[in-house]
XYZ file of C-alpha atoms in Angstrom:
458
model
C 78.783 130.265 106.152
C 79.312 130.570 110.186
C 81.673 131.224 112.232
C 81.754 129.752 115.993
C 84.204 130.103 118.503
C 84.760 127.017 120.146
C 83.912 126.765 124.039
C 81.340 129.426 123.564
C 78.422 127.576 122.375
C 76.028 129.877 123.449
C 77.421 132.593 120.726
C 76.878 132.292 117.552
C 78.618 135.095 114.892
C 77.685 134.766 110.904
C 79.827 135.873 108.340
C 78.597 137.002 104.922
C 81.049 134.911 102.576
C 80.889 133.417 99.421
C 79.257 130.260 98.029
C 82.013 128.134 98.755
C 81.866 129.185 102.446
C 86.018 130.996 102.343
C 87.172 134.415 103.891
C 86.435 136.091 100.789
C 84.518 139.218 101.988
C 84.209 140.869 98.197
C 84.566 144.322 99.910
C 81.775 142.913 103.533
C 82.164 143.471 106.924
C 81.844 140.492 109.388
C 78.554 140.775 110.624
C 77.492 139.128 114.711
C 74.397 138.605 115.542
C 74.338 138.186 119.049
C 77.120 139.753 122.002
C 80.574 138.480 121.975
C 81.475 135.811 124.773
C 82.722 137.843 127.850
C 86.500 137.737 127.627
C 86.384 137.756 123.920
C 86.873 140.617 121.577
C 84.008 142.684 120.873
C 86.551 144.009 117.759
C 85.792 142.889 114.006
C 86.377 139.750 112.507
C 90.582 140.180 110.963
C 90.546 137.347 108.844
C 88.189 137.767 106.672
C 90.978 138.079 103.285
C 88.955 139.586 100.214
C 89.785 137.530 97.125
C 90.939 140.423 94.320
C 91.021 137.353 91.476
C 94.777 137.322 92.136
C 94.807 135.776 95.718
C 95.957 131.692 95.389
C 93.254 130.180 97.606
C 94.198 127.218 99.528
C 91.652 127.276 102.187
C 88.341 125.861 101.282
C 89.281 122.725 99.498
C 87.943 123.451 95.953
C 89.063 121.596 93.472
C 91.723 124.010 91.857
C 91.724 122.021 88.724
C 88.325 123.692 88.153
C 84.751 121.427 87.375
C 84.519 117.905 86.611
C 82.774 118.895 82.580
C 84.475 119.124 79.157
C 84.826 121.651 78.303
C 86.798 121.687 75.208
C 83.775 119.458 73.911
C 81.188 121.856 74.885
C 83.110 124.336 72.949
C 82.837 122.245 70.036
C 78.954 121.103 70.693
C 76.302 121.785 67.840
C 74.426 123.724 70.406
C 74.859 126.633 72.336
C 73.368 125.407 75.256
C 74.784 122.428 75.275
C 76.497 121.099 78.675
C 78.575 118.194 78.063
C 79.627 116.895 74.962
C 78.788 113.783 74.421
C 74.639 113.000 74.406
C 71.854 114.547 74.595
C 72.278 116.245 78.734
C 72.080 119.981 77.712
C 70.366 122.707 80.217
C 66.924 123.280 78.736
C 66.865 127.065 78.899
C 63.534 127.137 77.056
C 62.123 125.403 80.178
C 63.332 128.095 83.428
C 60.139 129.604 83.530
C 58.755 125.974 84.845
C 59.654 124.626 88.378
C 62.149 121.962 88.437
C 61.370 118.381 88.973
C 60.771 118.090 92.962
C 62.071 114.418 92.945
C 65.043 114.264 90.739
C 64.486 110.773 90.054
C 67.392 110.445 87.191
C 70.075 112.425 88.928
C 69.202 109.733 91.868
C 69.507 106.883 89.271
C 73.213 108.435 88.054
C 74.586 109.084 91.303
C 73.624 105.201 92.779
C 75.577 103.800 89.284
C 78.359 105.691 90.464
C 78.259 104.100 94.040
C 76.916 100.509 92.693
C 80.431 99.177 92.939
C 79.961 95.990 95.060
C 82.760 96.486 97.544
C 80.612 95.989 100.477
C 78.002 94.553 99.765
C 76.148 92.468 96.653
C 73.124 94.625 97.065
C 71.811 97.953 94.744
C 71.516 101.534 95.960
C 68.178 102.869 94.324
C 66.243 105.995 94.146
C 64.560 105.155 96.966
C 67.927 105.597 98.628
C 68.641 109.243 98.441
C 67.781 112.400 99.603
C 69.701 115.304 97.195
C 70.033 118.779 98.800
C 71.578 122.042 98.594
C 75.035 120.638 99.476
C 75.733 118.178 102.430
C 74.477 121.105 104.485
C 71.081 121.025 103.875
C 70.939 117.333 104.928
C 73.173 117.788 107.820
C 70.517 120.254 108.902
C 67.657 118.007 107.866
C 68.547 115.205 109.848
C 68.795 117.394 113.183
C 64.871 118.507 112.355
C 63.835 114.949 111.646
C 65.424 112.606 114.689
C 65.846 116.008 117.205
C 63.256 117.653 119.886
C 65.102 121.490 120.252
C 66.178 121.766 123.923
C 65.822 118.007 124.716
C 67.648 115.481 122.181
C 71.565 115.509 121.589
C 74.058 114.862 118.943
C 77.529 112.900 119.495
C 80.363 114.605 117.400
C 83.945 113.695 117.258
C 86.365 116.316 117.297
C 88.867 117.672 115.775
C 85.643 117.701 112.839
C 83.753 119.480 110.402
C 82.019 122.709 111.915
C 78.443 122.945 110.306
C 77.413 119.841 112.738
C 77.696 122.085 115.765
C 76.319 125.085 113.781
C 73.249 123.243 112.825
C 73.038 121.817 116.456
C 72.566 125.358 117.581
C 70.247 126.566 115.261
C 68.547 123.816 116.152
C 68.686 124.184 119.415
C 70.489 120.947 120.455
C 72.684 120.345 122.470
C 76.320 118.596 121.674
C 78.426 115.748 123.349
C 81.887 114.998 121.945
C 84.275 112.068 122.100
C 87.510 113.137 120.605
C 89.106 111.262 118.092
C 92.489 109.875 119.315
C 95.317 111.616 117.972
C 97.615 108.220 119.020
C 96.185 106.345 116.240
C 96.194 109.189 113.500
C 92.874 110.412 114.343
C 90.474 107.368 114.410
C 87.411 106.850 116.172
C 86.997 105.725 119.934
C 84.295 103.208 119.078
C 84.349 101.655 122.898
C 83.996 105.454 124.235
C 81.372 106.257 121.330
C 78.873 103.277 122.660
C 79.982 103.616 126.940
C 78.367 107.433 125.738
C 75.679 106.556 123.752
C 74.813 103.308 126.284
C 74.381 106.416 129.289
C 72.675 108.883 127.379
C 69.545 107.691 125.610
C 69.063 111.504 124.305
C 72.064 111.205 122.020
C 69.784 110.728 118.541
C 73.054 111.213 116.131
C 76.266 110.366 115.474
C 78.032 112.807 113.089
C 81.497 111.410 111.783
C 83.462 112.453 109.252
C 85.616 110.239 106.663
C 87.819 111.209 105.081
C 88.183 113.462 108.465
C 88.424 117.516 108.439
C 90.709 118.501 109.008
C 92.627 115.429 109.741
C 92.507 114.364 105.885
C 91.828 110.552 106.943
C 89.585 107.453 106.195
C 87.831 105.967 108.941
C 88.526 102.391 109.999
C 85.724 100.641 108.561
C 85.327 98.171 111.403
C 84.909 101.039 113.968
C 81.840 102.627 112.172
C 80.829 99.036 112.373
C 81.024 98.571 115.934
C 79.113 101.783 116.488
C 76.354 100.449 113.989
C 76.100 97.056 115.901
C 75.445 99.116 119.466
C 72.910 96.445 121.275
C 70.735 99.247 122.782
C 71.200 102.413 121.344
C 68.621 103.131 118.416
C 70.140 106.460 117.001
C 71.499 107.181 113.562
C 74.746 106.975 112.840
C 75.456 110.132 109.950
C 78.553 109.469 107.907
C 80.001 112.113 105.672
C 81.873 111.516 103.019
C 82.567 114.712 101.492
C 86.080 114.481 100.406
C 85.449 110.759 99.454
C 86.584 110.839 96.036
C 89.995 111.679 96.759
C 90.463 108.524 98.806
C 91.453 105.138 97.046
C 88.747 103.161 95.336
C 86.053 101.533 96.632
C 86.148 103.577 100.042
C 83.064 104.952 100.172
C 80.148 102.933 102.431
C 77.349 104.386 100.324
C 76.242 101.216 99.258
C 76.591 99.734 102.972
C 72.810 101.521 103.907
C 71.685 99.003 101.993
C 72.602 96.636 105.226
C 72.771 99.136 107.564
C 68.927 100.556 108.246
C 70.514 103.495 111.002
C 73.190 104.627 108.516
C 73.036 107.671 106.297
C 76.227 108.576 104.106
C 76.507 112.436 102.961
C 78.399 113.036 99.399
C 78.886 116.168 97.664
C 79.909 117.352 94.245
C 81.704 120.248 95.876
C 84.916 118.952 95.959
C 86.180 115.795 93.478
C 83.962 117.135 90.756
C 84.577 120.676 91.319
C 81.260 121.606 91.236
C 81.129 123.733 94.896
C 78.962 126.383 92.901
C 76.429 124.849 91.589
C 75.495 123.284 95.552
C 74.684 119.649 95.448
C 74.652 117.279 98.163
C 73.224 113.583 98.430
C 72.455 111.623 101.459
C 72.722 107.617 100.869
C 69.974 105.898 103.147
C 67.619 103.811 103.991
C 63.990 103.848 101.913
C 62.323 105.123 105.225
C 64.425 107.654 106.625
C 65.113 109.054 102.513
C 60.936 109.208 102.916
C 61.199 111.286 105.918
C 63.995 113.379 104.599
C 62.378 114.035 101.184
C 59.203 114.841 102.726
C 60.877 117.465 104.971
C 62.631 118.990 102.768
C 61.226 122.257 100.382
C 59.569 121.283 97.174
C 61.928 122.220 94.667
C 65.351 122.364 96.601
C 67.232 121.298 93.193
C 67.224 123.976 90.180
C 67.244 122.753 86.904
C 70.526 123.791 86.345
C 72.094 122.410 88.914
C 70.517 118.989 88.259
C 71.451 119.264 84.581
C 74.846 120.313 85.707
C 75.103 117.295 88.166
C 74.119 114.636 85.750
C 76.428 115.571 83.308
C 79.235 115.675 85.710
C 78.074 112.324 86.257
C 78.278 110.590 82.380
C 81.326 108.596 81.523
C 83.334 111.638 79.342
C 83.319 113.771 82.367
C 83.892 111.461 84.713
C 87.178 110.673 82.898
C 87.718 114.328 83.332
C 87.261 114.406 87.236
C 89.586 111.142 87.528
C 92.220 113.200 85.551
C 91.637 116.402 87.654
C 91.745 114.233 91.149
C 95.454 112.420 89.592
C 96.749 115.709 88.845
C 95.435 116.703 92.671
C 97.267 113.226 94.186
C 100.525 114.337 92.363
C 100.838 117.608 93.651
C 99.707 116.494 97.559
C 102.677 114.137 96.719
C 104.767 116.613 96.271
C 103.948 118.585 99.439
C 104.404 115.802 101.601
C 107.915 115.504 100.156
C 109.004 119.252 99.636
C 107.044 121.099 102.657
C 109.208 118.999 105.616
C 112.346 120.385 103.806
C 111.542 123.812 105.558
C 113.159 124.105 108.784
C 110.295 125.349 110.548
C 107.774 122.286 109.195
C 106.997 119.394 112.056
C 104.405 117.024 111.673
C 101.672 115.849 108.676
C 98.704 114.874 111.676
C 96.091 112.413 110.491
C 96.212 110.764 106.958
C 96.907 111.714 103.423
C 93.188 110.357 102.057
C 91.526 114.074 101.062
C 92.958 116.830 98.469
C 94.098 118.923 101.698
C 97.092 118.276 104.436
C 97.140 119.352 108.239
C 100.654 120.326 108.831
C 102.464 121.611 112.196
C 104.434 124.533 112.208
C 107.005 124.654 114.709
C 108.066 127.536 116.918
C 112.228 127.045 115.665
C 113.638 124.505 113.227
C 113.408 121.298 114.149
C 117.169 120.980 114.223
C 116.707 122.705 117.514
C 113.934 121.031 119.212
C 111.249 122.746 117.429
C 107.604 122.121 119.079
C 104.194 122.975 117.492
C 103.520 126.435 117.864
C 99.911 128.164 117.195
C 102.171 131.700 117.367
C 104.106 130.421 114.683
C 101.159 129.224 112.526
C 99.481 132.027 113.168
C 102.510 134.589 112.045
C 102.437 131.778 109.049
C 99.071 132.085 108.214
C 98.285 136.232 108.711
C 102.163 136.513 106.761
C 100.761 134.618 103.131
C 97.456 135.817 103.567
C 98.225 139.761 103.729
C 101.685 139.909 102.380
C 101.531 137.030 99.948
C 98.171 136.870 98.500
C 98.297 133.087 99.602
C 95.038 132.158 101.295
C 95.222 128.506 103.553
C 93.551 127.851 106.775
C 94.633 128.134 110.659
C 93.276 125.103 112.860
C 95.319 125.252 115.665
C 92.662 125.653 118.155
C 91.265 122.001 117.393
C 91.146 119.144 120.017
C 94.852 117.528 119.072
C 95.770 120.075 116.286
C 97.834 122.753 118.241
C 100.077 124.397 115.917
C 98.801 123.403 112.613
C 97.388 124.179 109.448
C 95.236 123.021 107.023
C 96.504 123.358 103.224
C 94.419 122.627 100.272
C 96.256 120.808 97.669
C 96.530 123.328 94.638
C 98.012 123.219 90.888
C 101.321 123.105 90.438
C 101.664 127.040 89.835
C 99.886 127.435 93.121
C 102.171 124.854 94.802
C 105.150 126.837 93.296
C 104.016 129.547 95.151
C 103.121 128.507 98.243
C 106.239 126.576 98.579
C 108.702 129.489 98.191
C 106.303 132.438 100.513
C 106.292 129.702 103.300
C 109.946 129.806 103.064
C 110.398 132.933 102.587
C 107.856 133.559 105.819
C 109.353 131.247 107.991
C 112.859 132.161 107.446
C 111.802 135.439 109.168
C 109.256 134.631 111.561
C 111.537 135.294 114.917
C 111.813 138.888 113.714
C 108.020 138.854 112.917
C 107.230 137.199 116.516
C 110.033 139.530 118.211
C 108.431 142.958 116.707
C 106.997 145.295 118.474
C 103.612 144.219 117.275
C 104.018 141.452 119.439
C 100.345 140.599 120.792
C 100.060 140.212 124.786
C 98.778 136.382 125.503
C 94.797 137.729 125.447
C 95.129 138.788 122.468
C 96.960 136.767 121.072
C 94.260 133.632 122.007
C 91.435 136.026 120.392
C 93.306 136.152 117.548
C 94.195 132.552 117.035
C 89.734 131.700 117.985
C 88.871 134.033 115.623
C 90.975 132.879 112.628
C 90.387 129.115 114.146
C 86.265 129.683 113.764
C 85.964 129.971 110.211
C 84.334 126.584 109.158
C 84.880 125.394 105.662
């Protein structure tokens, strides 16, 4: 996973982390590969919290409630191998020494039943609809290399967003124009901006949005993805991810709208909802032609055969019924943090919407009996405090266009919610001796800090 500090696109640092792209370091160094920014800290990455198996980690919105299989039925399975417990799915471990199917043709077939739903429209998502991939990454980078010249073409984003789109951008070697979501309307899009860009810059190729939003947790209004879709001139792509999708309320998801929409493409992942962030799968709903284009581009056998066997069980009615059960015990306890976290003095805000399994929460620089503002000091001393005192790992985002002071929490179990709940209070009941102490930072380090923890994309 990548780190990049914002404002600095011409540096670009990697950091050797784990599969599900967290500051777990397992015992690594940060590694740059190119000069820090002038101005910036040539020092080591200090965020990078190793994960001992006894850290609570609240910062890469996993699903804490583990994967979306059952496994109390595979226990119980006549076979050893067997992966779900209820047909005849089962990893074939007779057949590793062959090369996995390049086309995936029935994982395709389970993943459009789950998106056949009807909402939007009455037509069917097919095979010939998808693209799978090694998460929504490989797509997001497979798009750029289809639609993008390097050092000509462009890509809109909309920040505060998801950081692999500007990652890819630069490996890519394209360059980026933004138009912010407004933070006066929780974080929607600027459709009439989006188009008055897009209408004076014929190089813009994509349009990367994010819904649910990350970090700012909400849906998209439906009839402002629309508006971009119906531009009169422009004749670009609009990308639509969808990541935390599942979390949302039913029917959400506009996977089945490429079906109408020929310059849409809809990004999914089994990371999240179904728990499944190591086994890397990602899906891109499109049309037939640009799934042709995509599929062609793409490496032969990008899907193992475990991870497609893995993915199509998570995707048969018993385990299904297990992610639904996972994702309600997920929506109670985000409940319960929008109801117990603002009864700490030192809590503002919830910014954005409540549509994911994670929260972006202000932390304010004194109660807010007192007139407390938003405070990145104060989330920082927050964030550094659970992370290396209280084995409680969350992420800092208070360097993000409209997100100054905040946080982004991933909703855990209720045992990790326990936890969290009391160390923030026991944190923020001290932080004015914590910001007072002599290890105070001067205001240049302190913004080094804050960019540094603020880079970590997940």
């Amino acid at each position: 996973m990548v780190s990049v500090a914002d404002e600095a696109p011409e540096v670009l640092s990697v950091l050797l982390l784990d599969t599900c792209g967290t500051l777990r370091m397992h015992g690594m160094k940060g590694l740059t590969i190119s000069p820090p920014a002038i101005g910036s800290s040539a020092g080591p990455v200090d965020h990078d919290y190793k994960d001992d198996g006894t850290n609570i980690l609240l910062d890469a919105n996993e699903n804490a409630y583990g994967p979306s299989l059952d496994v109390q039925a595979n226990l119980q399975a006549p076979k050893a191998n067997r992966i779900n417990g209820s047909s005849e799915l089962e990893v074939d471990l007779l057949g590793l020494n062959r090369y996995p199917d390049p086309h995936q043709v029935e994982l395709k077939q389970q993943l459009c039943k789950l998106r056949n739903l009807h909402t939007h429209t009455g037509k069917y998502l097919g095979p010939e609809n998808l693209f799978v991939g090694v998460g929504s990454d490989e797509a997001i980078d497979a798009l750029l290399r289809c639609f993008c010249t390097p050092g000509r073409d462009k890509i809109l984003t909309c920040p505060p967003t998801y950081g692999m789109y500007a990652v890819s951008a630069q490996v890519n070697d394209v360059e980026i124009v933004k138009v912010p979501l407004d933070p006066a309307r929780s974080f929607q899009l600027q459709p009439e901006a989006i188009n008055i860009t897009l209408s004076s810059d014929p190089l813009i190729k994509l349009v990367y949005v994010t819904s649910p939003g990350n970090p700012t947790a909400n849906l998209l209004d439906k009839s402002d993805i629309r508006k971009i879709l119906e531009h009169p001139t422009w004749n670009g792509i609009v990308v639509l991810d969808e990541a935390y999708i599942d979390f949302s309320p039913d029917g959400a998801s506009l996977a089945e709208w490429v079906t109408e929409w020929p310059n849409l493409v809809v990004m999914q992942t089994l990371s999240k909802a179904f728990g499944l962030a190591g086994i890397r799968l990602g899906a891109a709903f499109t049309s037939p032609e640009i799934a042709r284009l995509l599929n062609n581009l793409k490496a032969p056998y990008n899907i193992s055969s475990p991870t497609s066997a893995l993915a199509i069980a998570a995707l048969q009615p018993q385990n299904l019924a297990v992610m639904r059960g996972n994702k309600a015990k997920i929506l109670e306890q985000r409940q319960r943090l929008l109801h117990e976290l603002p009864r700490i003095s030192r809590i503002g805000r919830f910014l954005g919407g409540t549509d994911s399994n994670f929260l972006l929460v202000e932390i304010l620089d004194k109660p807010r009996s007192q007139g407390g503002r938003p405070s990145n000091e104060s989330a920082m001393a927050l964030y550094e405090g659970l992370a290396e005192t209280r084995g409680v790992v969350v992420r800092f985002r208070g360097k993000e266009m409209g997100c100054e002071g905040c946080l982004r929490i991933t909703v855990g179990t209720s045992e990790e919610v326990d936890r969290l709940l009391a160390e923030t209070r026991s944190i923020l009941d001290g932080v004015d001796s914590v910001l007072d102490s002599g290890d105070s930072h001067t205001m240049k380090e302190e913004e080094a800090k804050e960019r540094r923890a603020n880079g970590i994309i997940a």
